[in-house]
Short mmCIF file of N, CA, C and O and ligand atoms in Angstrom, two decimals:
data_model
loop_
_atom_site.label_atom_id
_atom_site.label_comp_id
_atom_site.label_asym_id
_atom_site.label_seq_id
_atom_site.Cartn_x
_atom_site.Cartn_y
_atom_site.Cartn_z
N MET A 1 -51.46 70.27 -2.37
CA MET A 1 -50.03 70.08 -2.59
C MET A 1 -49.33 69.58 -1.32
O MET A 1 -48.28 68.98 -1.35
N LYS A 2 -49.88 69.84 -0.15
CA LYS A 2 -49.19 69.47 1.08
C LYS A 2 -49.19 67.97 1.33
O LYS A 2 -48.22 67.43 1.83
N ARG A 3 -50.30 67.30 0.99
CA ARG A 3 -50.43 65.88 1.35
C ARG A 3 -49.37 64.96 0.73
O ARG A 3 -48.74 64.21 1.45
N PRO A 4 -49.17 65.05 -0.60
CA PRO A 4 -48.16 64.15 -1.20
C PRO A 4 -46.79 64.32 -0.53
O PRO A 4 -46.09 63.35 -0.31
N LEU A 5 -46.43 65.53 -0.18
CA LEU A 5 -45.14 65.77 0.45
C LEU A 5 -45.07 65.05 1.80
O LEU A 5 -44.09 64.39 2.12
N LEU A 6 -46.19 65.14 2.57
CA LEU A 6 -46.24 64.45 3.87
C LEU A 6 -46.05 62.95 3.70
O LEU A 6 -45.33 62.31 4.47
N ILE A 7 -46.69 62.41 2.66
CA ILE A 7 -46.59 60.96 2.42
C ILE A 7 -45.14 60.58 2.10
O ILE A 7 -44.61 59.61 2.64
N VAL A 8 -44.51 61.39 1.26
CA VAL A 8 -43.11 61.12 0.90
C VAL A 8 -42.24 61.13 2.16
O VAL A 8 -41.42 60.23 2.41
N VAL A 9 -42.45 62.12 3.03
CA VAL A 9 -41.66 62.23 4.26
C VAL A 9 -41.92 61.01 5.15
O VAL A 9 -41.00 60.39 5.68
N PHE A 10 -43.20 60.63 5.24
CA PHE A 10 -43.58 59.49 6.07
C PHE A 10 -42.89 58.21 5.58
O PHE A 10 -42.28 57.47 6.36
N VAL A 11 -42.98 57.97 4.25
CA VAL A 11 -42.36 56.77 3.67
C VAL A 11 -40.85 56.79 3.92
O VAL A 11 -40.24 55.78 4.28
N PHE A 12 -40.27 57.96 3.77
CA PHE A 12 -38.83 58.09 3.99
C PHE A 12 -38.45 57.71 5.42
O PHE A 12 -37.53 56.93 5.65
N ILE A 13 -39.19 58.22 6.40
CA ILE A 13 -38.89 57.93 7.81
C ILE A 13 -39.05 56.44 8.10
O ILE A 13 -38.19 55.82 8.72
N VAL A 14 -40.15 55.85 7.60
CA VAL A 14 -40.40 54.43 7.86
C VAL A 14 -39.27 53.59 7.28
O VAL A 14 -38.75 52.69 7.95
N SER A 15 -38.85 53.90 6.04
CA SER A 15 -37.80 53.05 5.45
C SER A 15 -36.47 53.27 6.16
O SER A 15 -35.68 52.33 6.31
N ALA A 16 -36.22 54.49 6.64
CA ALA A 16 -34.97 54.73 7.37
C ALA A 16 -34.94 53.92 8.66
O ALA A 16 -33.93 53.31 9.02
N VAL A 17 -36.07 53.87 9.37
CA VAL A 17 -36.16 53.11 10.61
C VAL A 17 -35.95 51.63 10.34
O VAL A 17 -35.21 50.94 11.03
N MET A 18 -36.60 51.14 9.26
CA MET A 18 -36.47 49.71 8.94
C MET A 18 -35.03 49.36 8.56
O MET A 18 -34.50 48.34 8.99
N LEU A 19 -34.39 50.23 7.79
CA LEU A 19 -33.01 49.97 7.38
C LEU A 19 -32.09 49.89 8.58
O LEU A 19 -31.25 49.00 8.68
N SER A 20 -32.26 50.83 9.53
CA SER A 20 -31.35 50.82 10.66
C SER A 20 -31.60 49.61 11.55
O SER A 20 -30.69 49.08 12.16
N ALA A 21 -32.87 49.15 11.60
CA ALA A 21 -33.17 47.97 12.40
C ALA A 21 -32.51 46.73 11.81
O ALA A 21 -32.04 45.86 12.53
N CYS A 22 -32.44 46.67 10.47
CA CYS A 22 -31.85 45.48 9.85
C CYS A 22 -30.33 45.55 9.83
O CYS A 22 -29.65 44.57 10.11
N GLY A 23 -29.79 46.71 9.49
CA GLY A 23 -28.36 46.80 9.24
C GLY A 23 -27.51 47.00 10.49
O GLY A 23 -26.43 46.44 10.61
N GLY A 24 -27.97 47.76 11.44
CA GLY A 24 -27.13 48.16 12.55
C GLY A 24 -27.23 47.24 13.74
O GLY A 24 -27.37 47.68 14.86
N GLY A 25 -27.15 45.94 13.51
CA GLY A 25 -27.26 44.99 14.60
C GLY A 25 -26.11 45.13 15.58
O GLY A 25 -25.05 45.65 15.25
N THR A 26 -26.31 44.63 16.80
CA THR A 26 -25.23 44.67 17.78
C THR A 26 -24.20 43.60 17.42
O THR A 26 -24.56 42.54 16.91
N PRO A 27 -22.93 43.87 17.68
CA PRO A 27 -21.90 42.89 17.32
C PRO A 27 -22.05 41.58 18.10
O PRO A 27 -22.37 41.60 19.29
N THR A 28 -21.84 40.46 17.44
CA THR A 28 -21.90 39.16 18.12
C THR A 28 -20.50 38.81 18.60
O THR A 28 -19.54 39.48 18.27
N SER A 29 -20.39 37.71 19.36
CA SER A 29 -19.07 37.31 19.85
C SER A 29 -18.14 36.90 18.71
O SER A 29 -16.94 36.98 18.83
N GLU A 30 -18.73 36.50 17.59
CA GLU A 30 -17.91 36.13 16.43
C GLU A 30 -17.08 37.30 15.93
O GLU A 30 -16.08 37.08 15.28
N SER A 31 -17.51 38.52 16.25
CA SER A 31 -16.80 39.66 15.71
C SER A 31 -15.39 39.77 16.28
O SER A 31 -14.56 40.48 15.76
N SER A 32 -15.07 39.03 17.35
CA SER A 32 -13.71 39.08 17.89
C SER A 32 -12.78 38.15 17.11
O SER A 32 -11.60 38.13 17.34
N ILE A 33 -13.33 37.34 16.20
CA ILE A 33 -12.51 36.48 15.36
C ILE A 33 -12.27 37.22 14.05
O ILE A 33 -13.21 37.56 13.36
N PRO A 34 -11.00 37.49 13.69
CA PRO A 34 -10.74 38.22 12.45
C PRO A 34 -11.34 37.51 11.24
O PRO A 34 -11.46 36.28 11.23
N LYS A 35 -11.69 38.33 10.24
CA LYS A 35 -12.35 37.82 9.03
C LYS A 35 -11.68 36.60 8.41
O LYS A 35 -12.33 35.67 7.97
N GLU A 36 -10.33 36.62 8.36
CA GLU A 36 -9.64 35.52 7.66
C GLU A 36 -9.75 34.19 8.39
O GLU A 36 -9.43 33.15 7.83
N TYR A 37 -10.23 34.22 9.65
CA TYR A 37 -10.41 32.98 10.40
C TYR A 37 -11.88 32.61 10.60
O TYR A 37 -12.19 31.42 10.77
N ALA A 38 -12.75 33.62 10.63
CA ALA A 38 -14.15 33.38 10.98
C ALA A 38 -14.79 32.35 10.06
O ALA A 38 -14.63 32.41 8.84
N GLY A 39 -15.46 31.38 10.66
CA GLY A 39 -16.21 30.39 9.89
C GLY A 39 -15.41 29.18 9.45
O GLY A 39 -15.96 28.26 8.85
N LYS A 40 -14.10 29.16 9.74
CA LYS A 40 -13.30 27.98 9.36
C LYS A 40 -13.76 26.76 10.15
O LYS A 40 -14.08 26.87 11.33
N THR A 41 -13.77 25.59 9.51
CA THR A 41 -14.16 24.37 10.22
C THR A 41 -13.08 23.32 10.04
O THR A 41 -12.34 23.32 9.05
N ASN A 42 -13.00 22.40 11.02
CA ASN A 42 -11.96 21.40 11.04
C ASN A 42 -12.24 20.26 10.04
O ASN A 42 -13.21 19.53 10.21
N PRO A 43 -11.39 20.11 9.01
CA PRO A 43 -11.62 19.04 8.04
C PRO A 43 -11.43 17.65 8.65
O PRO A 43 -11.84 16.65 8.05
N TYR A 44 -10.79 17.58 9.84
CA TYR A 44 -10.51 16.29 10.47
C TYR A 44 -11.40 15.99 11.67
O TYR A 44 -11.10 15.07 12.43
N ALA A 45 -12.45 16.79 11.87
CA ALA A 45 -13.26 16.65 13.09
C ALA A 45 -13.60 15.18 13.36
O ALA A 45 -14.17 14.51 12.51
N GLY A 46 -13.23 14.70 14.55
CA GLY A 46 -13.58 13.35 14.97
C GLY A 46 -12.75 12.24 14.36
O GLY A 46 -12.93 11.07 14.70
N ASP A 47 -11.79 12.56 13.48
CA ASP A 47 -10.99 11.54 12.79
C ASP A 47 -9.92 10.96 13.74
O ASP A 47 -9.09 11.68 14.28
N ALA A 48 -9.95 9.64 13.93
CA ALA A 48 -9.09 9.00 14.94
C ALA A 48 -7.60 9.16 14.60
O ALA A 48 -6.79 9.39 15.51
N ASP A 49 -7.23 9.06 13.32
CA ASP A 49 -5.82 9.22 12.95
C ASP A 49 -5.34 10.65 13.21
O ASP A 49 -4.22 10.87 13.67
N ALA A 50 -6.21 11.61 12.93
CA ALA A 50 -5.87 13.02 13.16
C ALA A 50 -5.70 13.28 14.65
O ALA A 50 -4.79 14.01 15.07
N ILE A 51 -6.56 12.69 15.47
CA ILE A 51 -6.46 12.86 16.93
C ILE A 51 -5.13 12.30 17.42
O ILE A 51 -4.42 12.93 18.22
N ALA A 52 -4.73 11.12 16.90
CA ALA A 52 -3.46 10.50 17.32
C ALA A 52 -2.27 11.36 16.89
O ALA A 52 -1.33 11.57 17.66
N ALA A 53 -2.31 11.88 15.66
CA ALA A 53 -1.23 12.74 15.18
C ALA A 53 -1.21 14.05 15.96
O ALA A 53 -0.14 14.58 16.31
N GLY A 54 -2.39 14.57 16.27
CA GLY A 54 -2.50 15.82 17.04
C GLY A 54 -1.95 15.67 18.44
O GLY A 54 -1.36 16.61 18.99
N LYS A 55 -2.13 14.50 19.03
CA LYS A 55 -1.63 14.25 20.38
C LYS A 55 -0.11 14.38 20.42
O LYS A 55 0.45 15.02 21.32
N VAL A 56 0.57 13.80 19.40
CA VAL A 56 2.03 13.86 19.34
C VAL A 56 2.48 15.32 19.20
O VAL A 56 3.41 15.77 19.89
N LEU A 57 1.82 16.06 18.31
CA LEU A 57 2.15 17.48 18.13
C LEU A 57 1.88 18.28 19.40
O LEU A 57 2.66 19.13 19.80
N PHE A 58 0.76 17.98 20.05
CA PHE A 58 0.39 18.71 21.26
C PHE A 58 1.43 18.50 22.35
O PHE A 58 1.83 19.45 23.03
N GLU A 59 1.90 17.25 22.49
CA GLU A 59 2.90 16.96 23.52
C GLU A 59 4.18 17.75 23.28
O GLU A 59 4.82 18.22 24.22
N ALA A 60 4.54 17.91 22.00
CA ALA A 60 5.77 18.63 21.67
C ALA A 60 5.61 20.15 21.77
O ALA A 60 6.52 20.85 22.19
N GLN A 61 4.44 20.67 21.39
CA GLN A 61 4.29 22.12 21.20
C GLN A 61 3.49 22.82 22.29
O GLN A 61 3.60 24.03 22.44
N CYS A 62 2.64 22.10 23.00
CA CYS A 62 1.64 22.77 23.83
C CYS A 62 1.65 22.32 25.28
O CYS A 62 1.28 23.10 26.17
N SER A 63 2.04 21.07 25.54
CA SER A 63 1.81 20.54 26.89
C SER A 63 2.71 21.17 27.94
O SER A 63 2.36 21.17 29.12
N SER A 64 3.86 21.76 27.55
CA SER A 64 4.70 22.41 28.56
C SER A 64 3.90 23.50 29.28
O SER A 64 4.10 23.72 30.47
N CYS A 65 3.00 24.16 28.58
CA CYS A 65 2.16 25.19 29.21
C CYS A 65 0.78 24.65 29.57
O CYS A 65 0.28 24.86 30.67
N HIS A 66 0.14 23.98 28.61
CA HIS A 66 -1.27 23.59 28.82
C HIS A 66 -1.43 22.25 29.54
O HIS A 66 -2.56 21.89 29.88
N GLY A 67 -0.31 21.52 29.75
CA GLY A 67 -0.41 20.23 30.43
C GLY A 67 -0.79 19.13 29.45
O GLY A 67 -1.43 19.40 28.44
N PRO A 68 -0.42 17.87 29.75
CA PRO A 68 -0.65 16.76 28.83
C PRO A 68 -2.13 16.54 28.50
O PRO A 68 -2.48 16.10 27.42
N GLY A 69 -3.02 16.87 29.44
CA GLY A 69 -4.45 16.71 29.20
C GLY A 69 -5.13 18.03 28.85
O GLY A 69 -6.36 18.11 28.85
N GLY A 70 -4.33 19.08 28.58
CA GLY A 70 -4.89 20.37 28.17
C GLY A 70 -5.54 21.18 29.27
O GLY A 70 -6.21 22.18 29.01
N LYS A 71 -5.31 20.79 30.52
CA LYS A 71 -6.03 21.43 31.62
C LYS A 71 -5.39 22.74 32.09
O LYS A 71 -5.83 23.35 33.07
N GLY A 72 -4.33 23.16 31.42
CA GLY A 72 -3.68 24.41 31.81
C GLY A 72 -2.69 24.20 32.95
O GLY A 72 -2.26 25.16 33.58
N ASP A 73 -2.30 22.93 33.19
CA ASP A 73 -1.46 22.63 34.34
C ASP A 73 -0.05 22.19 33.96
O ASP A 73 0.61 21.45 34.68
N GLY A 74 0.43 22.66 32.79
CA GLY A 74 1.81 22.35 32.41
C GLY A 74 2.78 23.12 33.30
O GLY A 74 2.44 24.18 33.82
N PRO A 75 4.00 22.59 33.48
CA PRO A 75 4.96 23.22 34.39
C PRO A 75 5.27 24.67 34.02
O PRO A 75 5.46 25.51 34.91
N ALA A 76 5.31 24.99 32.71
CA ALA A 76 5.65 26.36 32.32
C ALA A 76 4.42 27.27 32.26
O ALA A 76 4.55 28.48 32.13
N GLY A 77 3.24 26.69 32.37
CA GLY A 77 2.03 27.48 32.16
C GLY A 77 1.45 28.12 33.39
O GLY A 77 0.77 29.15 33.31
N GLN A 78 1.75 27.52 34.55
CA GLN A 78 1.09 28.01 35.76
C GLN A 78 1.67 29.31 36.27
O GLN A 78 0.98 30.09 36.90
N ALA A 79 2.97 29.54 35.99
CA ALA A 79 3.62 30.75 36.49
C ALA A 79 3.31 31.96 35.62
O ALA A 79 3.64 33.09 35.98
N LEU A 80 2.68 31.73 34.47
CA LEU A 80 2.43 32.85 33.55
C LEU A 80 1.28 33.72 34.05
O LEU A 80 0.42 33.27 34.79
N ASN A 81 1.31 34.96 33.61
CA ASN A 81 0.22 35.88 33.94
C ASN A 81 -0.30 36.53 32.66
O ASN A 81 0.41 37.34 32.09
N PRO A 82 -1.51 36.18 32.17
CA PRO A 82 -2.44 35.19 32.72
C PRO A 82 -1.89 33.78 32.56
O PRO A 82 -1.07 33.56 31.66
N PRO A 83 -2.33 32.84 33.41
CA PRO A 83 -1.85 31.46 33.31
C PRO A 83 -2.37 30.77 32.05
O PRO A 83 -3.32 31.23 31.43
N ALA A 84 -1.73 29.64 31.68
CA ALA A 84 -2.16 28.89 30.50
C ALA A 84 -3.61 28.45 30.69
O ALA A 84 -4.01 28.05 31.79
N ALA A 85 -4.39 28.55 29.62
CA ALA A 85 -5.82 28.27 29.69
C ALA A 85 -6.09 26.77 29.80
O ALA A 85 -5.33 25.95 29.29
N ASP A 86 -7.20 26.43 30.48
CA ASP A 86 -7.72 25.07 30.49
C ASP A 86 -8.46 24.86 29.17
O ASP A 86 -9.56 25.40 28.96
N LEU A 87 -7.85 24.11 28.26
CA LEU A 87 -8.41 23.97 26.91
C LEU A 87 -9.64 23.07 26.89
O LEU A 87 -10.38 23.06 25.90
N THR A 88 -9.86 22.32 27.97
CA THR A 88 -11.07 21.48 28.01
C THR A 88 -12.31 22.33 28.27
O THR A 88 -13.42 21.85 28.13
N LYS A 89 -12.09 23.61 28.66
CA LYS A 89 -13.22 24.50 28.97
C LYS A 89 -13.54 25.47 27.84
O LYS A 89 -14.41 26.32 27.98
N VAL A 90 -12.80 25.37 26.74
CA VAL A 90 -13.03 26.31 25.63
C VAL A 90 -14.34 25.91 24.93
O VAL A 90 -14.47 24.78 24.45
N THR A 91 -15.30 26.84 24.91
CA THR A 91 -16.60 26.53 24.32
C THR A 91 -16.76 27.15 22.92
O THR A 91 -17.71 26.83 22.21
N GLU A 92 -15.82 28.03 22.53
CA GLU A 92 -15.91 28.63 21.21
C GLU A 92 -15.67 27.57 20.14
O GLU A 92 -15.20 26.48 20.43
N GLY A 93 -15.92 27.93 18.89
CA GLY A 93 -15.84 26.96 17.80
C GLY A 93 -14.43 26.72 17.28
O GLY A 93 -13.45 27.29 17.77
N ASP A 94 -14.36 25.85 16.27
CA ASP A 94 -13.10 25.53 15.59
C ASP A 94 -12.37 26.79 15.13
O ASP A 94 -11.15 26.86 15.21
N ASP A 95 -13.15 27.74 14.57
CA ASP A 95 -12.50 28.92 13.99
C ASP A 95 -11.77 29.74 15.06
O ASP A 95 -10.68 30.23 14.83
N TYR A 96 -12.37 29.81 16.27
CA TYR A 96 -11.71 30.52 17.37
C TYR A 96 -10.42 29.81 17.76
O TYR A 96 -9.37 30.44 17.92
N GLU A 97 -10.46 28.49 17.90
CA GLU A 97 -9.25 27.74 18.29
C GLU A 97 -8.17 27.91 17.22
O GLU A 97 -7.00 28.11 17.54
N PHE A 98 -8.56 27.79 15.95
CA PHE A 98 -7.60 27.93 14.86
C PHE A 98 -6.94 29.31 14.89
O PHE A 98 -5.72 29.45 14.71
N TYR A 99 -7.78 30.33 15.13
CA TYR A 99 -7.29 31.71 15.22
C TYR A 99 -6.30 31.88 16.37
O TYR A 99 -5.19 32.39 16.19
N ARG A 100 -6.67 31.38 17.56
CA ARG A 100 -5.82 31.58 18.74
C ARG A 100 -4.50 30.80 18.64
O ARG A 100 -3.45 31.27 19.08
N ILE A 101 -4.55 29.60 18.06
CA ILE A 101 -3.32 28.82 17.92
C ILE A 101 -2.42 29.48 16.86
O ILE A 101 -1.21 29.55 17.02
N SER A 102 -3.02 30.02 15.81
CA SER A 102 -2.24 30.66 14.74
C SER A 102 -1.60 31.96 15.21
O SER A 102 -0.42 32.20 14.95
N GLU A 103 -2.39 32.78 15.90
CA GLU A 103 -1.93 34.14 16.22
C GLU A 103 -1.38 34.30 17.64
O GLU A 103 -0.75 35.30 17.95
N GLY A 104 -1.66 33.34 18.54
CA GLY A 104 -1.18 33.46 19.92
C GLY A 104 -1.95 34.50 20.71
O GLY A 104 -3.12 34.76 20.41
N GLY A 105 -1.29 35.06 21.72
CA GLY A 105 -1.99 35.99 22.61
C GLY A 105 -1.22 37.26 22.90
O GLY A 105 -1.54 37.98 23.85
N GLY A 106 -0.23 37.57 22.08
CA GLY A 106 0.61 38.74 22.37
C GLY A 106 0.00 40.07 21.94
O GLY A 106 0.71 40.93 21.44
N PHE A 107 -1.30 40.24 22.12
CA PHE A 107 -1.99 41.48 21.72
C PHE A 107 -3.30 41.56 22.50
O PHE A 107 -3.77 40.54 23.05
N ALA A 108 -3.90 42.76 22.56
CA ALA A 108 -5.17 42.95 23.27
C ALA A 108 -6.26 42.17 22.55
O ALA A 108 -6.22 42.08 21.32
N PRO A 109 -7.24 41.60 23.28
CA PRO A 109 -7.44 41.70 24.73
C PRO A 109 -6.73 40.60 25.52
O PRO A 109 -6.94 40.50 26.71
N TYR A 110 -5.89 39.77 24.86
CA TYR A 110 -5.31 38.61 25.56
C TYR A 110 -4.05 38.97 26.33
O TYR A 110 -3.93 38.61 27.50
N ASN A 111 -3.14 39.68 25.66
CA ASN A 111 -1.90 40.13 26.31
C ASN A 111 -1.26 39.02 27.13
O ASN A 111 -1.01 39.17 28.32
N SER A 112 -0.99 37.90 26.47
CA SER A 112 -0.46 36.75 27.19
C SER A 112 0.79 36.21 26.50
O SER A 112 1.19 36.68 25.43
N ALA A 113 1.37 35.17 27.13
CA ALA A 113 2.57 34.52 26.59
C ALA A 113 2.22 33.43 25.59
O ALA A 113 3.12 32.73 25.11
N MET A 114 0.94 33.25 25.27
CA MET A 114 0.55 32.23 24.29
C MET A 114 1.25 32.55 22.96
O MET A 114 1.02 33.60 22.37
N PRO A 115 2.17 31.68 22.49
CA PRO A 115 2.93 32.01 21.28
C PRO A 115 2.13 31.79 19.99
O PRO A 115 1.28 30.90 19.95
N PRO A 116 2.41 32.57 18.94
CA PRO A 116 1.77 32.31 17.64
C PRO A 116 2.41 31.08 16.99
O PRO A 116 3.60 30.84 17.17
N HIS A 117 1.62 30.29 16.27
CA HIS A 117 2.15 29.08 15.64
C HIS A 117 1.99 29.07 14.13
O HIS A 117 2.27 28.06 13.49
N LYS A 118 1.52 30.19 13.55
CA LYS A 118 1.21 30.14 12.11
C LYS A 118 2.46 29.99 11.25
O LYS A 118 2.36 29.54 10.11
N SER A 119 3.65 30.32 11.77
CA SER A 119 4.84 30.12 10.94
C SER A 119 5.63 28.88 11.34
O SER A 119 6.60 28.52 10.68
N THR A 120 5.22 28.21 12.44
CA THR A 120 5.94 27.00 12.85
C THR A 120 5.13 25.73 12.61
O THR A 120 5.68 24.64 12.57
N LEU A 121 3.81 25.86 12.48
CA LEU A 121 2.95 24.70 12.20
C LEU A 121 2.20 24.95 10.90
O LEU A 121 1.83 26.09 10.60
N THR A 122 1.92 23.87 10.14
CA THR A 122 1.09 24.03 8.95
C THR A 122 -0.38 24.06 9.38
O THR A 122 -0.72 23.64 10.50
N GLU A 123 -1.25 24.52 8.48
CA GLU A 123 -2.70 24.52 8.78
C GLU A 123 -3.15 23.11 9.14
O GLU A 123 -3.93 22.89 10.04
N ASP A 124 -2.62 22.15 8.37
CA ASP A 124 -2.93 20.75 8.57
C ASP A 124 -2.59 20.30 10.00
O ASP A 124 -3.38 19.62 10.67
N GLN A 125 -1.40 20.66 10.44
CA GLN A 125 -0.97 20.28 11.79
C GLN A 125 -1.84 20.95 12.85
O GLN A 125 -2.21 20.33 13.85
N ILE A 126 -2.21 22.22 12.62
CA ILE A 126 -3.06 22.93 13.60
C ILE A 126 -4.42 22.25 13.71
O ILE A 126 -4.94 22.03 14.80
N TRP A 127 -4.99 21.83 12.56
CA TRP A 127 -6.29 21.14 12.62
C TRP A 127 -6.18 19.83 13.37
O TRP A 127 -7.08 19.44 14.10
N LYS A 128 -5.07 19.10 13.21
CA LYS A 128 -4.90 17.83 13.92
C LYS A 128 -4.79 18.08 15.41
O LYS A 128 -5.35 17.32 16.22
N ILE A 129 -4.09 19.15 15.80
CA ILE A 129 -4.00 19.51 17.22
C ILE A 129 -5.40 19.84 17.76
O ILE A 129 -5.78 19.40 18.85
N ILE A 130 -6.19 20.57 16.97
CA ILE A 130 -7.55 20.92 17.40
C ILE A 130 -8.40 19.65 17.55
O ILE A 130 -9.19 19.53 18.49
N SER A 131 -8.20 18.68 16.66
CA SER A 131 -8.92 17.41 16.79
C SER A 131 -8.60 16.75 18.12
O SER A 131 -9.49 16.26 18.81
N PHE A 132 -7.31 16.78 18.48
CA PHE A 132 -6.90 16.19 19.76
C PHE A 132 -7.50 16.98 20.93
O PHE A 132 -8.08 16.39 21.86
N VAL A 133 -7.38 18.31 20.88
CA VAL A 133 -7.90 19.15 21.97
C VAL A 133 -9.42 18.91 22.13
O VAL A 133 -9.91 18.76 23.25
N ASP A 134 -10.13 18.84 21.02
CA ASP A 134 -11.59 18.62 21.11
C ASP A 134 -11.91 17.26 21.70
O ASP A 134 -12.95 17.08 22.35
N SER A 135 -11.00 16.27 21.51
CA SER A 135 -11.24 14.94 22.06
C SER A 135 -11.07 14.91 23.57
O SER A 135 -11.45 13.94 24.22
N LEU A 136 -10.47 15.97 24.13
CA LEU A 136 -10.27 16.04 25.59
C LEU A 136 -11.50 16.58 26.32
O LEU A 136 -11.60 16.48 27.53
N LYS A 137 -12.42 17.19 25.56
CA LYS A 137 -13.57 17.86 26.19
C LYS A 137 -14.65 16.86 26.61
O LYS A 137 -14.81 15.84 25.97
C1 HEC B 201 4.42 29.47 26.51
C2 HEC B 201 3.20 28.82 26.98
C3 HEC B 201 2.17 28.37 25.94
C4 HEC B 201 2.35 27.49 24.90
C5 HEC B 201 3.63 26.76 24.48
C6 HEC B 201 1.05 27.36 24.28
N1 HEC B 201 0.13 28.14 24.91
FE1 HEC B 201 -1.86 28.26 24.49
N2 HEC B 201 -2.08 29.70 25.90
C7 HEC B 201 -1.11 30.11 26.78
C8 HEC B 201 -1.67 31.07 27.71
C9 HEC B 201 -0.90 31.79 28.81
C10 HEC B 201 -3.04 31.22 27.37
C11 HEC B 201 -4.12 32.06 28.10
C12 HEC B 201 -4.14 33.48 27.67
C13 HEC B 201 -4.68 33.65 26.26
O1 HEC B 201 -5.86 33.32 26.00
O2 HEC B 201 -3.89 34.11 25.42
C14 HEC B 201 -3.27 30.35 26.20
C15 HEC B 201 -4.47 30.25 25.52
C16 HEC B 201 -4.74 29.33 24.54
C17 HEC B 201 -6.01 29.18 23.87
C18 HEC B 201 -7.24 30.04 24.09
C19 HEC B 201 -8.01 29.47 25.27
C20 HEC B 201 -9.26 30.23 25.66
O3 HEC B 201 -9.79 29.92 26.74
O4 HEC B 201 -9.70 31.14 24.95
C21 HEC B 201 -5.89 28.11 23.03
C22 HEC B 201 -6.97 27.53 22.12
C23 HEC B 201 -4.53 27.63 23.15
N3 HEC B 201 -3.85 28.40 24.07
C24 HEC B 201 -4.03 26.55 22.48
C25 HEC B 201 -2.68 26.21 22.45
C26 HEC B 201 -2.14 25.13 21.63
C27 HEC B 201 -2.97 24.17 20.81
C28 HEC B 201 -0.79 25.16 21.80
C29 HEC B 201 0.26 24.33 21.06
C30 HEC B 201 0.24 24.42 19.61
C31 HEC B 201 -0.48 26.22 22.76
N4 HEC B 201 -1.65 26.81 23.12
C32 HEC B 201 0.80 26.53 23.20
C33 HEC B 201 0.20 29.70 26.80
C34 HEC B 201 0.79 28.80 25.93
#
């Protein structure tokens, strides 16, 4: 009677170990992008008209802080703490850029003056701006 019980216990332990190995992975950097933004991709990637339209929007909405070439050297951006980011150095994906432009930086871990744009720009306009920013890299 003892052996079958041992086998059941053994099988139970092995499957518990396997389950935890598969399910309990360490968080990736993507986990800092909220669910509603994660995985979004730019419908205009590389589109010349979108880049031109994005440039006009960027000059009006972003260059005062980020500078005309996105290098973080706009007149209003350098005095900020933290200073405006050099957007040519952003290595994260479209979804990260879309998230940061939509939500800004007024919360941890950013705690910055980066303003949210989700109520002042349409999704379409944000993607065109991202097309322009990506063309600067
Ligand atoms: C009032 C100044 C200001 C304006 C206007 C502004 N930003 Fe920012 N932005 C910042 C600051 C400061 C940071 C750096 C701190 C942070 O990551 O929040 C930043 C960070 C970012 C980041 C994240 C960069 C990184 O390295 O992770 C992106 C992307 C960005 N801005 C895009 C834009 C775009 C596009 C616009 C225009 C639609 C814009 N910002 C308008 C101040 C500004």
